[in-house]
Every structure is written in C-alpha cells, then in structure tokens.
Amino acid sequence: MSHPLLDLPPLTAERFAAIERRVAALLHTEQDVVITQGEALLPLEGCIRGGARPGSTALNVVTGPYGQTFGNWLRDAGATVVDLEVPFHAAVSAQDVARALSGHPEIDFVSLVHAEAATGNTNPVAEIGEVVRSHGALFMVDAVASVAAEPLLVDAWGVDLCVIGAQKAMGGPAGVSAVSVSERAWRRLADNPAAPRRSYLSLLDWKERWIDAGRKALPHAPAQLEMLALEACLERIEEAGLDAVIARHRAAAAATRAGAAALAAVEPYVYRDEDAAPVATTLRTLDGVAADGLVARALALEPGLPLVAGGGALAKEMIRVNHYGRDADPAVVVRTLRTLAGVLEADPEPAVAAADAAWQV
Amino acid sequence: MSHPLLDLPPLTAERFAAIERRVAALLHTEQDVVITQGEALLPLEGCIRGGARPGSTALNVVTGPYGQTFGNWLRDAGATVVDLEVPFHAAVSAQDVARALSGHPEIDFVSLVHAEAATGNTNPVAEIGEVVRSHGALFMVDAVASVAAEPLLVDAWGVDLCVIGAQKAMGGPAGVSAVSVSERAWRRLADNPAAPRRSYLSLLDWKERWIDAGRKALPHAPAQLEMLALEACLERIEEAGLDAVIARHRAAAAATRAGAAALAAVEPYVYRDEDAAPVATTLRTLDGVAADGLVARALALEPGLPLVAGGGALAKEMIRVNHYGRDADPAVVVRTLRTLAGVLEADPEPAVAAADAAWQV
Amino acid sequence: MSHPLLDLPPLTAERFAAIERRVAALLHTEQDVVITQGEALLPLEGCIRGGARPGSTALNVVTGPYGQTFGNWLRDAGATVVDLEVPFHAAVSAQDVARALSGHPEIDFVSLVHAEAATGNTNPVAEIGEVVRSHGALFMVDAVASVAAEPLLVDAWGVDLCVIGAQKAMGGPAGVSAVSVSERAWRRLADNPAAPRRSYLSLLDWKERWIDAGRKALPHAPAQLEMLALEACLERIEEAGLDAVIARHRAAAAATRAGAAALAAVEPYVYRDEDAAPVATTLRTLDGVAADGLVARALALEPGLPLVAGGGALAKEMIRVNHYGRDADPAVVVRTLRTLAGVLEADPEPAVAAADAAWQV
Amino acid sequence: MSHPLLDLPPLTAERFAAIERRVAALLHTEQDVVITQGEALLPLEGCIRGGARPGSTALNVVTGPYGQTFGNWLRDAGATVVDLEVPFHAAVSAQDVARALSGHPEIDFVSLVHAEAATGNTNPVAEIGEVVRSHGALFMVDAVASVAAEPLLVDAWGVDLCVIGAQKAMGGPAGVSAVSVSERAWRRLADNPAAPRRSYLSLLDWKERWIDAGRKALPHAPAQLEMLALEACLERIEEAGLDAVIARHRAAAAATRAGAAALAAVEPYVYRDEDAAPVATTLRTLDGVAADGLVARALALEPGLPLVAGGGALAKEMIRVNHYGRDADPAVVVRTLRTLAGVLEADPEPAVAAADAAWQV
C-alpha cells in the first residue's frame, strides 16, 4: 500500500547537513547550526539548561510570556536571575540593558526574545548585542517570531545562541527547529557540569555525535517529514528572496497598525511603530469592551481570521492580529480590519483606506 | 534523495479497483465505473464520441457552456443534433425533454449537465431520467458539478453514462475523473464502429484490457498521486457522511441566494430556488453595473474570494459566487456577501442576516 | 481534516510555465513544450492524429510494440503507411531510413521510437534526424524510454515532435507527459483539417488557449500533484546533473549486458552493444528454456526485482531486465544477475565479476 | 507556491485525540496515551527522569545497549540502581527478575526493554509483569522494537509505562512516539518533586495541559506531518490486521534463524528460539571471521540489504539481520541469506531451503 508519507528512503546525512547550511545562510552565520528534532521549546530549554548553572547570573529580559518561561528555566538551573521586566507596550532599549548590566557586573548570560508574537513587540537585537558583547556575557536570542519577518544577522550582532522555528514567518513546519551556537557558547556548555548530556535536551550530545564526528551518521532517526518540509520552506524563501519575505511582513504590520488606528474603539498596544513586531499586532480595547468577546464574535463571522484574544489576564483587553506566513497578505489584513470594524460597529472604510495606504513592499 | 511525491511503490491493481468501488458507492450504482486518467473533459469526450455516430440523433440539453461543447462533439461524431436550449436563468423540465423527444422519435442519445457551475442552475435528473428511459434513448449526465453537492442516484435514475470529477464539491483532485457505464451503454459503444478504440479517449479499450481482463493489470501506468488524492477525498467524504457533505453545499447555496436577495443592486440569475445549483450562485447586476469590474474590485480587496465574472458575453452582467468544497462554509459565504456589499456600496448587514437565517444543515 | 494531497492552493500559471521551461532545457530545445495532462500515450496519439491525414505518407519505423501502435494510429488517420520493420535484435540505421525515404519520395512524416524498453534496443536519432531533415519530412520521436538515460538533443537533431514521460529514467510520475513541437510541426497540425481540435487529444487547442494566449490561464485544471512530482524529479535531475544520470543508466546497461554474457543459458537479445537501450536489457533464453517460467521463479525468490518476461509471442524466449530510475544501481544489477544465475542453476560469480568490471560511471 | 508538505490546515485537537485512541487500541490499553513530539528517546527519558528519584531503587534489566542508557538516566535521577545484566544471547526470565526483587525488597521501579533490535533478543513481558506487579514496583517497558512485531498487551500485563515508536515494525515515522501511562504511574510522577516539569521532557506538563484540560488545545504546535504519517501507518496496520502484521514479523525471524543455522560459518547469537526478537536476528561469526568486514562486503554487493555489524565491541563478532517493516518479507530474507552465503563462500541453497520451510504466516 503506497502512501506518500510512508516508506520514504531515509534522509541522508548529506541532505541533513545541506539543510543545516541553508538555515545558517538564513541566519547570516558561520556558526554551527543544530537542527533540533522537536518544537522550538526544545532548543530554548536546551540552551538555558546548558548555558546557566549554579553560580552564574543571568539577565533575563521579559517582554512577554516566553521571557517568563526563560526565567523559570534559569532559576531551575540554579542561576541567579536579574529579571528586566519591560512593559508589554514597549521594546527594551540597549540603554535599559546597559544599565542592568552595569548594576550587575557578574552577569554572564543574557536571554532575550527578539519579537514577541504574544505581545506584539520587537526588540533591537543589534544594539543590545553590542552592549552584551562589550560586557562579555553570553547572548541568547529567541528568534522564532522574527526569523524571515525582520533582519536577523547572527554573526554581525554577536548572538551566541539563536533559536528559530519555521512555523511563523517562514511558513514551514513546527516539528523541527534550529539553534546556531557560537564557539563561545559551545565552550560555556562544555564547561558546565550540569549541562544536559545523554539527554534529548542536550546540544552537547548532538555536537559530539554529529558535528565533531564529521556529520556522517545522525545520532538518532530524524523527523524526516518535518525536515523535508523545512527544506521546502527554505527553498520557497530562497526563491522569493529573503528580503521580499521580510518586506511583506513589515508591510502587513504597518498596514494593520495604520488600519487599527482608524478604528476608534481600539488602540495599538505597542506605542511606537519601531517597537511593533512584524508578525503580530496587538490592540487594546477601550471603554471596557471585552477583547475575548470581540474576538469570539469576529471568529463566528469569519472562522479563519488570524485573530486571538490575549492570554491570561490580557484576555479582556488585548486583541492580537497575526500576520505571518500566508496571512502576511493585503487581503487578509483588509478582511481582518473589516471584520473588526463590523463587530466594533465602526465604519470599516477609513481603516481599509489607511491600511491600503500603509502597505508598502 | 527522498521526496514524498517520488519513488512511491506502484499503486496496485487491487487498490485501484477498490477506489473504483468507492466511486460506485458514491454514485449509488452497480454499474461498471471507469476511472479515467485525465480531467473530466476526457471521459465526457469519450462518452460522446463513443455513444454518438452518423445516423444517430441526439437530444442535447444546453443549459450552459458545457452543453455547447457537447453539441460540437456530437456533430463532430456525425450525429444529428437536436439542441434544447434552456435560458440560463432556469432549469430544463422533464416536460421540456418529453416534448422534444416526442417531436423526434428517432432520438437515441440524450446529453445533460446535471448542475452547471458556470450558470448556476441544476436540472431535475431523476424526472428527466424517467422520461428518457421510457423513450428508450441512452442517457448521459455530466455530474462534475453536482457529485457530493446534491443527491446522485445513478441506477435509480437510469443514467447510462455518468461522468464525475473530484475537483468541486468532493474537494479532491482534477487530474483523474470517472464515468459509470451501464450495460446498455457498453453495448452502444461496442456496436459503434466509430467509437474510439486504441485511443486515449476509448472507454472500450479500458473495458477490454482492465474490466474484462479481470482487473489484474492496469492498461498503462496511472496518475498515481491523483489516484491517492481521489482515495483520500473519498475517505474524507465517507467519514463526514455523504449526506452531511451534500447538506453543507445546499446550505451554502441557500445562504448565498438569501444574502444576495438582500442586496438591491443584484438579483439571482436563476429565478427559482429549486433550479439553483448547490455549487455556485449566479447573480445578475442591475442598473448597468459591469459585473467584471465589480468582481475585479472585490478580488482586489480579498483575493481569495470565490468570485468570478461570467464568461464571454456574460462578463458584463453575471457574477458567479462559488461555494463548493472548502468554500461551502458559512464564514466564506458571509465574507463574500460583505465584500460584494462593500463594492456595491450597500449595507452588508441585511445580507449577512439573511444568509445566517438561511443556513440550515 | 488536513491531508497533504488535498486542499493545496492551485498551481499557478507561472509555475506551470516554469516547469515547461525546465522540460525544454532537459530536451535541449527552444521549441514550445506542451505538458500534456495524461500518460505519454496521450501526446503520442495527439501527434500522430494531428500530423498524419488522408493523402500523407508516413514512414513508420517499427522496432517494438509502440511502433506497431503508431502504425495503427497512422492508418486510422488516413495516411499511407510505409512500415520499416526492424528485427528486435537490432537498431534501425540511418542508411535503412535513407533507403526507405528514397524509395518513397512522397513520405512527409517519420515516426520513430528512440529507445524501446520492451525490446531493449535504441536507435541513432541524431543520424536518422539528419536523413529525415534533408528529405523534408516531419520527424516524430518517442523518447519516453530514453529521456534522462541517453543524450536527447531535440533541436540539434531536428526532431519536430519529441514526446517524453517521466516514469522511466527520470524517476518521476506517469500521469503527466510532454511534447516539444517545432514551428514546422505546428504548421503541419494547423494545416490539417482532421487534426484533433476541441478534444482532449488536441495539441492545437493547447497552443491556442495557453501558448498563444500568453500563458495566463490554463485551459483546464491540471493534474496538480503529478505536476508537482514532475517538478520534483526535474529538480533532482538538475541537482545530480543530467550527464551523471545518463552515465548511471549507461553503466547499468553495460554491466547487465556484460553479466548476462557470462551466463551460458541466455544471450543478449540485441546483438551489438551500441544498439542496446540504457533502460532495459533483453535476454533470449537458449535450449528451449521458457522465459516466463524463469522470470516467475526469479520473482518468487525476489519479488521486487526489475524482471519481466517478453510480451505476447516473446513470453517464452525473452527476459527483460529493467534498469532505470532507482534500478539503475549496481546493487540491483548484481542482485538481478545473481537471481537469474540461481534459477538458471549457473555459477553467479563470473556474471557478477563481469558486471562489476563493466560498471563505469 | 503550493507544496504538499506546506500550508496544511492545522491538525485539529479532535484528530490528534483520535490518533491517541488508535495507539491505545494498538497497545490494548485503557490507560492514557501521550503522543510525544520527538523520537522515542524523548518519552523514555521522560519516564525515567519522572519515575525515578533520590531514594528510589530501580531494577534495571540490561539486555542490550538501551538498558545501559536507562541505567545512566536512573543514576542521573538519583536512584539506587540494581542492574540485572543478562548475557546478550538470552532473554531475562521471570525467575531472574523475581530473584532480584526478593534480594532488594526496596525496589520500586523496574525498567525493561521488550525486544532488543541491537542484540536480537526478546523478553517475556507478560511473566515478568506478573512478578513486578506482585512486588509492587512501577513497571516501565521499552516496546519500540516489539510493537506490531509481537503481542503487546499493556493492561493485561500490568505495564505502567509503555513506550513505542513507529519506525520499526509499524512501518511509520520516527519523529513522534508514544507512551501509555497507568494511573499508578501518573501518581508516581506527580509525587516526584524532581520529575521534569515545565520541560520538553515532562509527561506531567502534557497531562496537565492536554489531558486534564479536556484535550481542547494542544500545549504547543505538533509535528503535524509526522502525526499524519503515524495516522497513516496505523490505518495500514488496521487494514492488514495487527495479527497478520505480527505473524509476518514472526515468520521473518523464524526463516532468518532457520536459514542462518544452515550456514556453517555463523550461529544464531540468541540460543533459544523463544528468546529471539521478531525484528532482528543476530548472528555470531565463527573461526575468527570479522563480522564488520563480512557486512561491509555484503553491502558492497547489495547496498540495500538490512544488515548491520554489531555495535562497539561486538563489531568483530556480531552480524545483525533486520527484518522489520518492509523487510519482514520472504524475498528480502532470502536475498539476505544468499548474500551472506556468498560472502561466507558457502552454498546458499540449504539456507534458502531452510528459510522457505520455516516461513509460516
């Protein structure tokens, strides 16, 4: 019985390695890239449990829920954690980071989420990277929600551990993910006796068994179909051109922001345009209108719309408009604005006109 | 190099035959089913070139563009053709057919399109079948746009040649298609010296080499991936239940019609509800509004909407709203109505409310 | 319900056209390429029914069963047919063709199968093309079993109609196929009132509705999955390099021939190495050993082996060893020789050694 | 740009839950089943790090390399480990386990590999389960190499944690795996303060966020394509019948063992038939013949054969013949025996005859 998802000839080591190289090119890095066989939470956890240890001090920039998760992992790993909490309506600045670092010279690890899909902000990784590098700490960036949506220059920016997933702006699979690892980061992990080893979480295992062993045989059978889907989405991005894919996401964000500004009953959650993430725009409801009810009504009208209410305590006041992958599209943006206008009983035309005017590719 | 679409083990004869049986079940027929390795135009042409010949007289019911194509093929095959032209805003009735038959007792072939996606009407095949059977002519039905959208009882209705494709309400592939063939139809083809033989168009070749040979080896390599997709869409229909799939299409048609009736600037092209096809609703623009311009503006706003302007001379006055497969969905219907209202500068709410009220599954 | 073979966004006209261009590059041609939506029999039939007509005279080179099919189609189309029958153990020579042409100056169409998978021979298309061109006839070549297995220079060789399928050496799908059409061939078809038009067989329809219309919209929905598989196998060939793919097939043929020569109980059916097809080697059994029985015993031992008994009257004396696509592989060749040796009760080692020595890539 | 592995509609929670239920049926269990989003190493590690803790004592039955890995994880988790090392040529007996348990009344966790692909033995889980249950310890079984190859009755046998992967006898994907968890096991994990939580390794997270939350939304995006492949291989097993799939594997093992016994230069590594695994047969080379050299020569002749030399110190003396999934096939078994005979310079016919006689389905 033939089935297109079964009985494939095994993925060769050569092809796996070629996919690694394409990911490295996407990240503009010469570092090792490890393609982890699980969702991006896997390498994020592996990086933190490997990079932090009792005795280390970590600066954890919290701009959304993932930052909170990172803090938990850091404490769990025995590190002293300095949380730099940033209000969700803003980005962190390099100055904020510099101030925190100067207040804690012992900080040797900095974790940062590049763009936050959940809160809609994005952080200036390039500037922060400069500050972190001059301080000397290891710099980990979660770029799951920024890769392919905004520039990501791992080497130029001095990122030591950069984690990506393909399921947002890359338009690819969620079942495999990747992390680039600098030489400095490898040393840090190798020197950490508590770093995961002989574990599904271990980056060091992968280095020893795959990279250092000459990339001849995979340590265990990969998630082959997810790897093929990753390869296919990389091909698609290469064909369209990474710059064009980034521009499309930026245009979607600008159009959504501009359109939302024309709807009187909501306001952009993130104050400044330059702090707004290219994959999602968060809106605050005014006048006590419940965000989750609004989103439910909108989705009742149009089930496929990329709308979500904020998580947890934000459910009543935050509407998140996603615009990544296939939703980074002018028609989807317009449809979303129209539907929001409808459930807000507002005139949609000014919002649509503003979105059209703001769409620039 | 593994690729999920390459290097599949060959489709076995057993599995091909099992797909045939599932198609037969879908059509409620005990007749032979031939799964033709091409778009549905292939079996339609094969049926007509095989069923008609010099000396035969065909009644060709023309309710849309396919009827015109059938007339060309019939004449090409040397038959005398009686065209029964039906205005696009109506269905043909069994009485119309009975009248035509009684005026031409020599008619030995009747061709009919069940539902016309292009013009939005649907014809009462059951009643017409009774008339044709009592007259004694061979009855060919093009059910590409009706299968899985409305009942299709090939044996009960006395259809001799029933052609389907999977690309509309079945939500499947376009690259293979199927035709059920009654014993009477096989005899007609076999007795026709001009019927295609040793030809890609030949149903008789397939019968001889596959059916009569015991379904042991396919006459030539099949379009395997399209066959697998056909199998997958059949499974999906069986899981949801054919009746539920049909009900969903009927609801989409009713909701679209009801919604459009609330928009003053258009009117349903097909006058009577019972004549309206479940896969597409055609609308006539009023007051000289150009349909093609309207559709273009709507698609500029929402590129994915299932809207098309009428073909040829109808481009200025006909809007076609498709609602088959994944588009037979309340959200898509509502979105389409809203967008139409927008470009017509009409209030969308009455249309949406009417559509909601009419959606019944 | 998601399924990887259903609900794909439609294949765009741009992508379809890009696949055409890749096929043209594979054929080394600047001619139009039509990708036909069916097995290669479809364009072969379309070429012959379009290129021949009452009043035309065709030279039909018969080196295997497809040549016989072509003769039937040619006669069916009303042409006078000069069959040049070549014994299955040899290729036709350019001299043979020149002689036939000089004996029938009225010949205006020549049909030739490049390589015959069924009989294991291959014909010198380059030399024959020169002869045909100087005679002035239209030259149709069936290259289904040669494309990607031996050089195929459509323009340099003056082939007017070159039909390919992807299911042999290309390692691709069987459900779509292609034909390159020279300007001369288009004129011939256009001037033929009996050429298929408004038909699934019609190349002219495709030219009018797709090529001449600017490749903006496909005339009908394509066999999308087969198209994607065609694209994928083209990519794979491009990555490996066409020359390397050809060399692998040639090596497989040389090794099979050399190995078989070491088995006393069979002899190569095709006498001369240069006449042997790179996709299949045919062997004649000696001493009255029944070929079909031998093949059945071999397949009982090893069901997956690429072995087939000859068709029809050849069933008792011809064994065909296929070595195309994934079977153009030294291990498969060796395994096949070993199994043949086993059922022939011969020592396999000399055959294996000879095959190893002959494998040259 | 359409691609069959990209842009699929998301896997719904309902469908994910339905796959869980099909896995539970395969395991004959009413317990919760967690489908883990990674290779089977992930749930194995999660079970051990969750089930063991400082203060617990584990009986670790070591019948192959995975047993050694489990011992490392158990020690890492702080447990006192009693290793019950079983020579690789035998299975462990229920008596062995009973003796170990009676010598260490404090044992509260038992880990066992059902079948060892690496060493070719299989252990009597039913009998051992009875012993473990009466002792009261938690019973973890690694059934990756036995599921679909031999009976696996999780509930009847009292297995508390049963881990499977689909990549061996199931003929499915390696990128997702599963574990059934008894109520007792859930309590043990919940009572363990050191059990992984807020971790990719955590089974408790999955229980809390998915099972206890009513299976409404997945905790994170799944490896969708691997899930679809898992579903497809489950369907295939259900269609063939689980018993038939098991019988095919058992026959392949019996035939391989019988055939190998007829080759004088090797002997089955596992002494008794009932201790031999149905997915792989291990052979010991005699007279100082190097196993790795033999395997290399065999694979040079036939690259696709399911032959591997033993790992580590066993490389010189152990040949492993895999016969799972598509290789549990009489032709593959025969081909393997013939090739082994060839490189051993032995007569293959007695081995083939013995294998044929032993194949019983």
Short mmCIF file of C-alpha atoms in Angstrom, two decimals, chain A residues 82-238:
data_model
loop_
_atom_site.label_atom_id
_atom_site.label_comp_id
_atom_site.label_asym_id
_atom_site.label_seq_id
_atom_site.Cartn_x
_atom_site.Cartn_y
_atom_site.Cartn_z
CA VAL A 82 18.02 39.50 37.22
CA ASP A 83 14.68 40.00 35.51
CA LEU A 84 14.44 43.11 33.38
CA GLU A 85 10.70 43.45 33.02
CA VAL A 86 9.59 45.63 30.14
CA PRO A 87 6.00 46.80 29.87
CA PHE A 88 4.30 44.95 27.07
CA HIS A 89 3.60 48.15 25.19
CA ALA A 90 7.27 48.84 24.53
CA ALA A 91 10.52 47.31 23.46
CA VAL A 92 13.53 47.09 25.69
CA SER A 93 16.29 49.53 24.76
CA ALA A 94 20.02 48.92 24.63
CA GLN A 95 20.31 51.56 27.35
CA ASP A 96 17.99 49.56 29.62
CA VAL A 97 20.18 46.52 29.11
CA ALA A 98 23.39 48.50 29.63
CA ARG A 99 22.03 49.89 32.88
CA ALA A 100 21.10 46.43 34.14
CA LEU A 101 24.47 45.04 33.19
CA SER A 102 26.38 47.84 34.85
CA GLY A 103 24.35 47.27 38.01
CA HIS A 104 25.29 43.59 37.99
CA PRO A 105 28.82 43.15 36.68
CA GLU A 106 28.60 39.43 37.48
CA ILE A 107 26.00 38.81 34.76
CA ASP A 108 27.35 36.18 32.40
CA PHE A 109 24.21 35.23 30.44
CA VAL A 110 21.57 37.38 28.74
CA SER A 111 18.32 35.96 27.35
CA LEU A 112 16.10 37.96 25.06
CA VAL A 113 13.11 37.33 22.84
CA HIS A 114 13.62 39.11 19.53
CA ALA A 115 9.98 39.55 18.56
CA GLU A 116 7.08 38.57 20.77
CA ALA A 117 4.15 37.18 18.87
CA ALA A 118 2.12 37.15 22.06
CA THR A 119 2.58 40.81 22.92
CA GLY A 120 3.41 42.26 19.54
CA ASN A 121 6.66 44.00 20.33
CA THR A 122 10.12 43.58 18.88
CA ASN A 123 13.46 44.39 20.41
CA PRO A 124 16.60 46.00 18.93
CA VAL A 125 18.84 42.94 18.94
CA ALA A 126 21.68 44.61 17.06
CA GLU A 127 22.11 47.41 19.60
CA ILE A 128 21.57 45.14 22.57
CA GLY A 129 24.07 42.66 21.15
CA GLU A 130 26.74 45.34 21.13
CA VAL A 131 26.13 46.14 24.78
CA VAL A 132 26.09 42.48 25.80
CA ARG A 133 29.25 41.71 23.87
CA SER A 134 31.17 44.56 25.42
CA HIS A 135 30.04 43.33 28.81
CA GLY A 136 31.20 39.85 27.94
CA ALA A 137 28.06 37.85 28.72
CA LEU A 138 26.71 35.02 26.59
CA PHE A 139 23.82 36.25 24.49
CA MET A 140 20.82 34.02 23.73
CA VAL A 141 18.06 35.22 21.40
CA ASP A 142 14.71 33.59 20.74
CA ALA A 143 14.08 34.48 17.11
CA VAL A 144 11.16 32.12 16.46
CA ALA A 145 8.81 35.00 15.80
CA SER A 146 11.27 37.20 13.93
CA VAL A 147 13.10 34.92 11.51
CA ALA A 148 12.02 35.72 7.94
CA ALA A 149 9.96 38.65 9.24
CA GLU A 150 12.80 41.01 10.06
CA PRO A 151 16.57 41.06 9.55
CA LEU A 152 18.46 38.54 11.65
CA LEU A 153 22.24 38.87 11.43
CA VAL A 154 23.50 36.42 13.98
CA ASP A 155 27.23 36.91 13.47
CA ALA A 156 27.17 40.65 12.90
CA TRP A 157 25.09 41.13 16.02
CA GLY A 158 27.14 38.81 18.20
CA VAL A 159 24.37 36.39 19.10
CA ASP A 160 25.78 33.29 20.78
CA LEU A 161 22.66 31.15 20.80
CA CYS A 162 19.94 31.97 18.28
CA VAL A 163 16.86 29.74 18.27
CA ILE A 164 14.40 29.63 15.40
CA GLY A 165 11.30 27.70 14.38
CA ALA A 166 9.78 27.60 10.91
CA GLN A 167 6.11 27.82 11.81
CA LYS A 168 5.66 31.58 11.77
CA ALA A 169 7.06 33.87 9.08
CA MET A 170 8.95 31.03 7.38
CA GLY A 171 5.63 29.33 6.58
CA GLY A 172 7.09 25.96 7.49
CA PRO A 173 6.76 23.11 9.95
CA ALA A 174 6.69 23.31 13.74
CA GLY A 175 8.06 19.85 14.44
CA VAL A 176 11.74 20.64 13.97
CA SER A 177 13.59 23.79 14.97
CA ALA A 178 17.16 25.06 15.00
CA VAL A 179 19.75 26.87 17.02
CA SER A 180 23.02 28.47 16.00
CA VAL A 181 25.79 28.06 18.54
CA SER A 182 28.91 30.23 18.70
CA GLU A 183 32.30 28.89 19.72
CA ARG A 184 31.95 30.78 22.97
CA ALA A 185 28.61 29.16 23.61
CA TRP A 186 29.97 25.68 22.93
CA ARG A 187 32.73 26.32 25.45
CA ARG A 188 30.24 27.56 28.02
CA LEU A 189 28.12 24.45 27.62
CA ALA A 190 31.12 22.14 27.67
CA ASP A 191 32.39 23.76 30.88
CA ASN A 192 29.03 23.38 32.60
CA PRO A 193 28.92 20.10 34.52
CA ALA A 194 25.16 20.47 34.87
CA ALA A 195 24.53 20.99 31.16
CA PRO A 196 22.24 18.29 29.79
CA ARG A 197 24.19 15.34 28.47
CA ARG A 198 22.93 11.99 27.28
CA SER A 199 19.59 13.72 27.09
CA TYR A 200 17.05 14.70 24.46
CA LEU A 201 17.72 18.25 25.70
CA SER A 202 21.46 18.09 25.10
CA LEU A 203 23.10 20.23 22.48
CA LEU A 204 26.47 18.83 23.51
CA ASP A 205 25.38 15.28 22.61
CA TRP A 206 24.49 16.49 19.16
CA LYS A 207 27.81 18.27 18.77
CA GLU A 208 29.77 15.23 19.87
CA ARG A 209 27.86 12.63 17.87
CA TRP A 210 27.09 14.59 14.73
CA ILE A 211 29.24 17.68 14.25
CA ASP A 212 32.52 16.50 15.80
CA ALA A 213 32.02 13.04 14.32
CA GLY A 214 32.10 14.59 10.85
CA ARG A 215 28.36 14.62 10.12
CA LYS A 216 28.48 11.02 8.91
CA ALA A 217 25.53 9.47 10.74
CA LEU A 218 22.68 11.09 12.62
CA PRO A 219 22.59 10.34 16.36
CA HIS A 220 19.05 9.04 16.01
CA ALA A 221 16.40 8.83 13.32
CA PRO A 222 15.19 12.34 12.45
CA ALA A 223 11.64 13.65 12.00
CA GLN A 224 12.08 13.12 8.30
CA LEU A 225 8.87 14.66 7.00
CA GLU A 226 9.32 17.77 9.10
CA MET A 227 12.87 18.02 7.74
CA LEU A 228 11.57 17.78 4.18
CA ALA A 229 9.01 20.47 4.95
CA LEU A 230 11.75 22.64 6.44
CA GLU A 231 13.78 22.17 3.30
CA ALA A 232 10.75 23.05 1.16
CA CYS A 233 10.03 26.27 3.04
CA LEU A 234 13.70 27.26 2.83
CA GLU A 235 13.53 26.73 -0.93
CA ARG A 236 10.42 28.83 -1.14
CA ILE A 237 12.02 31.66 0.81
CA GLU A 238 15.17 31.49 -1.31
#
